[in-house]
XYZ file of C-alpha atoms in Angstrom:
304
model
C -18.057 -106.639 28.817
C -18.676 -107.639 32.381
C -19.800 -103.532 32.711
C -21.313 -103.697 29.366
C -23.609 -106.105 30.659
C -24.466 -104.556 34.005
C -25.513 -101.696 32.190
C -27.780 -103.380 30.224
C -29.090 -104.806 32.531
C -29.543 -102.200 34.876
C -30.435 -100.850 31.808
C -33.238 -103.040 30.720
C -34.815 -103.513 33.855
C -35.798 -100.515 34.904
C -37.280 -100.069 31.079
C -38.717 -103.011 30.478
C -43.092 -102.735 31.866
C -42.532 -99.525 29.524
C -41.348 -102.481 26.583
C -42.654 -105.565 26.964
C -46.026 -106.735 29.020
C -44.862 -106.645 32.778
C -46.861 -110.064 33.592
C -43.975 -111.188 31.425
C -40.883 -109.698 31.822
C -41.585 -110.268 35.097
C -41.943 -114.052 34.138
C -38.285 -113.760 32.671
C -37.099 -112.438 36.123
C -38.438 -114.913 38.078
C -36.508 -117.613 36.185
C -33.870 -115.714 35.578
C -33.272 -116.511 38.836
C -33.688 -119.984 39.049
C -31.742 -120.212 36.224
C -28.234 -117.756 38.449
C -29.337 -120.054 41.077
C -29.083 -123.286 39.107
C -26.000 -121.947 37.735
C -23.889 -122.338 40.926
C -24.376 -124.990 41.142
C -23.472 -126.601 37.671
C -21.601 -124.136 36.521
C -19.352 -122.912 39.403
C -18.305 -126.243 41.565
C -20.499 -128.911 37.553
C -22.772 -130.580 39.942
C -25.976 -131.571 37.680
C -28.902 -131.713 39.857
C -32.469 -132.699 38.419
C -34.457 -132.183 41.534
C -34.843 -128.464 41.626
C -38.102 -127.810 40.563
C -37.999 -129.213 44.614
C -37.336 -125.710 45.821
C -38.501 -124.411 43.153
C -41.786 -125.441 43.115
C -42.391 -126.365 46.872
C -41.674 -122.189 47.964
C -44.361 -121.154 45.441
C -47.236 -123.688 47.564
C -45.611 -122.569 50.765
C -45.154 -118.670 50.359
C -49.427 -118.837 48.762
C -50.415 -120.543 51.409
C -48.912 -118.656 54.401
C -50.504 -115.577 52.093
C -53.808 -116.529 51.451
C -54.653 -119.312 54.753
C -52.565 -117.630 56.889
C -52.649 -113.851 55.662
C -49.003 -113.247 55.820
C -47.553 -110.004 53.908
C -46.578 -110.442 50.482
C -42.353 -110.359 51.404
C -42.814 -112.685 54.893
C -44.262 -115.207 52.260
C -41.587 -114.674 50.189
C -39.003 -115.379 52.883
C -40.896 -118.033 54.550
C -40.667 -120.090 51.185
C -36.754 -119.348 51.139
C -36.581 -120.841 54.305
C -38.402 -123.156 53.533
C -36.134 -123.988 50.194
C -33.076 -123.446 52.496
C -33.897 -126.434 55.150
C -35.063 -128.716 51.924
C -31.316 -127.761 50.692
C -29.820 -128.566 53.325
C -31.560 -131.756 54.082
C -30.792 -133.020 49.959
C -28.032 -131.809 50.096
C -26.779 -133.952 52.962
C -28.309 -137.168 51.521
C -26.698 -136.362 48.333
C -23.223 -134.906 48.206
C -21.125 -137.417 49.009
C -22.217 -138.978 45.273
C -20.965 -137.716 41.855
C -21.475 -137.249 38.557
C -24.837 -139.538 36.901
C -25.646 -140.738 40.205
C -25.664 -137.697 42.488
C -28.350 -136.288 39.549
C -30.868 -139.558 39.707
C -30.529 -139.285 43.899
C -31.415 -135.630 43.892
C -34.248 -136.581 40.563
C -35.197 -138.868 42.645
C -35.623 -137.108 46.191
C -37.572 -134.116 43.907
C -40.018 -136.577 43.144
C -40.745 -136.778 46.681
C -41.434 -133.414 47.014
C -44.257 -133.533 43.706
C -45.606 -136.849 44.978
C -46.766 -134.803 48.208
C -47.699 -131.616 46.388
C -49.844 -133.928 44.953
C -51.600 -135.637 47.884
C -51.902 -132.834 50.829
C -54.031 -131.376 51.562
C -53.235 -127.421 51.233
C -51.519 -127.497 47.686
C -55.306 -128.108 45.963
C -53.579 -131.530 44.933
C -53.863 -131.137 40.223
C -56.037 -127.797 40.591
C -52.825 -125.895 42.495
C -53.267 -122.688 45.077
C -55.394 -120.045 43.075
C -56.012 -117.145 44.600
C -53.377 -116.098 45.809
C -53.064 -112.353 47.440
C -51.025 -109.886 46.228
C -51.122 -107.982 48.972
C -49.770 -104.877 49.584
C -45.105 -104.739 49.974
C -45.230 -102.584 54.271
C -48.373 -101.709 54.022
C -47.636 -98.910 51.289
C -47.279 -100.283 48.200
C -50.049 -102.020 46.260
C -48.656 -104.815 44.596
C -51.622 -104.872 42.655
C -50.689 -102.642 40.390
C -48.514 -104.221 37.625
C -45.302 -101.606 37.650
C -45.360 -101.556 42.052
C -44.886 -105.590 41.096
C -42.306 -105.378 38.793
C -40.143 -103.019 40.072
C -40.586 -105.388 43.488
C -39.913 -108.033 41.389
C -36.642 -106.319 39.533
C -35.845 -105.622 42.811
C -35.853 -109.067 44.232
C -34.601 -110.268 41.418
C -30.830 -108.496 41.645
C -30.816 -109.252 45.243
C -30.291 -112.536 44.112
C -27.605 -111.913 41.547
C -25.829 -109.750 43.701
C -26.100 -112.646 46.512
C -24.630 -114.837 43.615
C -21.984 -112.470 41.882
C -20.113 -111.556 45.720
C -19.741 -115.929 46.240
C -19.042 -116.235 43.436
C -16.244 -113.240 42.625
C -15.010 -114.737 46.957
C -12.783 -116.940 48.043
C -15.312 -119.452 48.634
C -16.225 -118.435 45.431
C -12.261 -119.602 44.224
C -12.907 -122.687 46.307
C -15.570 -124.632 43.553
C -14.043 -123.240 41.216
C -11.126 -125.475 42.003
C -13.850 -127.451 43.138
C -14.463 -128.341 39.787
C -11.299 -127.533 37.471
C -9.798 -130.745 40.595
C -11.369 -132.186 42.617
C -8.158 -134.206 44.510
C -6.151 -131.748 44.028
C -8.820 -129.155 45.921
C -8.179 -132.058 49.007
C -4.908 -132.720 48.909
C -5.024 -128.686 49.509
C -6.677 -129.264 52.467
C -10.151 -128.010 51.100
C -13.192 -129.879 53.336
C -15.076 -130.612 49.412
C -17.341 -132.107 50.970
C -19.188 -128.765 52.956
C -17.963 -126.254 50.135
C -20.330 -128.770 48.174
C -23.184 -127.986 50.245
C -22.690 -124.779 50.944
C -23.410 -124.610 47.372
C -26.047 -126.242 47.289
C -27.605 -125.143 49.753
C -27.326 -121.155 48.478
C -28.624 -122.386 45.144
C -32.111 -124.330 47.153
C -32.373 -121.323 49.418
C -32.290 -118.707 45.868
C -34.736 -120.977 44.117
C -37.141 -121.210 46.363
C -36.391 -116.821 46.531
C -37.642 -117.890 42.598
C -40.378 -120.051 42.949
C -41.724 -117.688 45.912
C -41.977 -114.438 44.049
C -43.325 -116.347 40.778
C -46.932 -116.959 43.267
C -46.754 -113.407 44.474
C -47.267 -112.199 40.347
C -48.607 -115.046 39.098
C -51.145 -115.488 42.764
C -50.398 -119.247 41.944
C -48.652 -122.037 42.574
C -49.273 -125.614 40.501
C -47.842 -128.975 39.813
C -46.101 -128.009 36.980
C -43.637 -125.545 38.671
C -42.512 -128.526 41.096
C -42.609 -131.496 39.001
C -39.074 -132.573 36.794
C -39.552 -131.132 34.116
C -39.011 -127.656 35.168
C -35.722 -129.726 36.718
C -35.045 -129.906 33.193
C -36.243 -126.901 30.929
C -33.889 -125.265 34.068
C -30.735 -126.871 33.174
C -31.531 -126.169 29.554
C -31.689 -121.516 30.035
C -27.917 -122.260 32.024
C -27.375 -124.237 28.869
C -27.814 -122.293 26.143
C -26.884 -119.363 27.728
C -23.616 -120.257 28.882
C -22.715 -122.717 31.804
C -20.297 -121.515 34.573
C -20.919 -117.367 33.054
C -22.269 -115.164 34.993
C -24.586 -113.491 32.995
C -25.224 -116.667 30.607
C -28.719 -117.604 32.582
C -29.707 -114.921 31.966
C -29.612 -114.469 28.647
C -30.815 -118.923 28.119
C -33.641 -117.525 30.499
C -34.998 -114.819 28.433
C -33.999 -117.096 25.244
C -36.283 -119.687 26.239
C -39.354 -117.818 28.224
C -39.836 -115.629 25.106
C -39.827 -118.552 22.769
C -42.296 -120.298 25.356
C -44.295 -117.033 24.908
C -44.063 -116.930 21.025
C -44.112 -120.025 19.466
C -47.538 -121.664 21.999
C -49.626 -121.588 19.428
C -48.186 -124.292 18.148
C -49.016 -126.841 21.022
C -47.713 -129.722 21.442
C -44.575 -129.775 18.798
C -43.469 -126.352 20.457
C -41.289 -128.891 23.053
C -40.019 -130.408 19.498
C -39.483 -126.544 18.254
C -37.310 -126.132 21.301
C -35.372 -129.416 21.673
C -34.164 -128.374 17.084
C -33.292 -125.015 18.736
C -30.859 -126.554 21.762
C -29.659 -129.124 19.551
C -28.581 -126.903 16.667
C -27.847 -124.344 19.779
C -24.911 -127.312 21.541
C -23.619 -128.018 18.426
C -22.444 -124.435 17.183
C -22.195 -122.458 20.753
C -20.286 -124.919 22.479
C -19.874 -122.718 25.508
C -23.165 -121.165 25.024
C -24.041 -117.297 23.843
C -22.318 -115.657 26.395
C -19.284 -117.915 26.927
C -18.646 -117.493 22.753
C -19.991 -114.205 22.424
C -16.994 -113.738 25.315
C -14.620 -116.202 22.815
C -14.648 -114.174 20.288
C -14.641 -110.262 22.074
C -10.900 -111.583 23.365
C -10.144 -113.458 20.091
C -10.506 -109.823 18.280
C -8.704 -108.146 21.303
């Protein structure tokens, strides 16, 4: 089944700009990477964070600023935003990782709200207007990213790199320890593993890749706004992960695609869109408890 999904992922990724609007495809990829990064923490460690919007939106602001004001090329700007998310993830992780369950979730939410407040008040972020007019620039000084196809394949390459990092982390001894912590933390401690250190490493990696997604989105859409850093963004990535299949490799990609597509198709409904998507989510959770990909995998295993 994994081979089928790999073929579909790469094939659809390469063909996407010829099948759908390229900007919409880039949005899908950015949120798919965001959801995959979040799933690394929730699906494989069992830690529910309500603060991932801080890394996603914070990196978007930093990238936008260094590209627009300091004149960084786009790739250097994305790397700067990613580095910011890494440092922020290390700070947040140090403060939150020793707590569990609802306490961990509330600490991450509170810390993320600090970043939201700073984004609202600091001058360089543009406040309620956001940071607008971020130039796409040129990749390696040669490739003009104002061209939709060039920008799309750059985003696709960034997504694949991030996705492969997650894949390698999951299918490594490090990933096996994370799964052991999720399944039975006291037993992992009794085996001699420094559980807090592994949790912190997973948190930092998740935050870093979430920042990469946010930084890339800032270049694609040429702005960063308070929406990127506000707590509903953290809720959306939880929704994407659960809908696609928590703890599955490709589930977050499917979940992100479904949610972004629904928001796009139902945008004419106005404020009712949240009610509709909420209802769809409730039905899916009650019907597909393992998520779309999780249930599909279960059906294939039962038939074989």
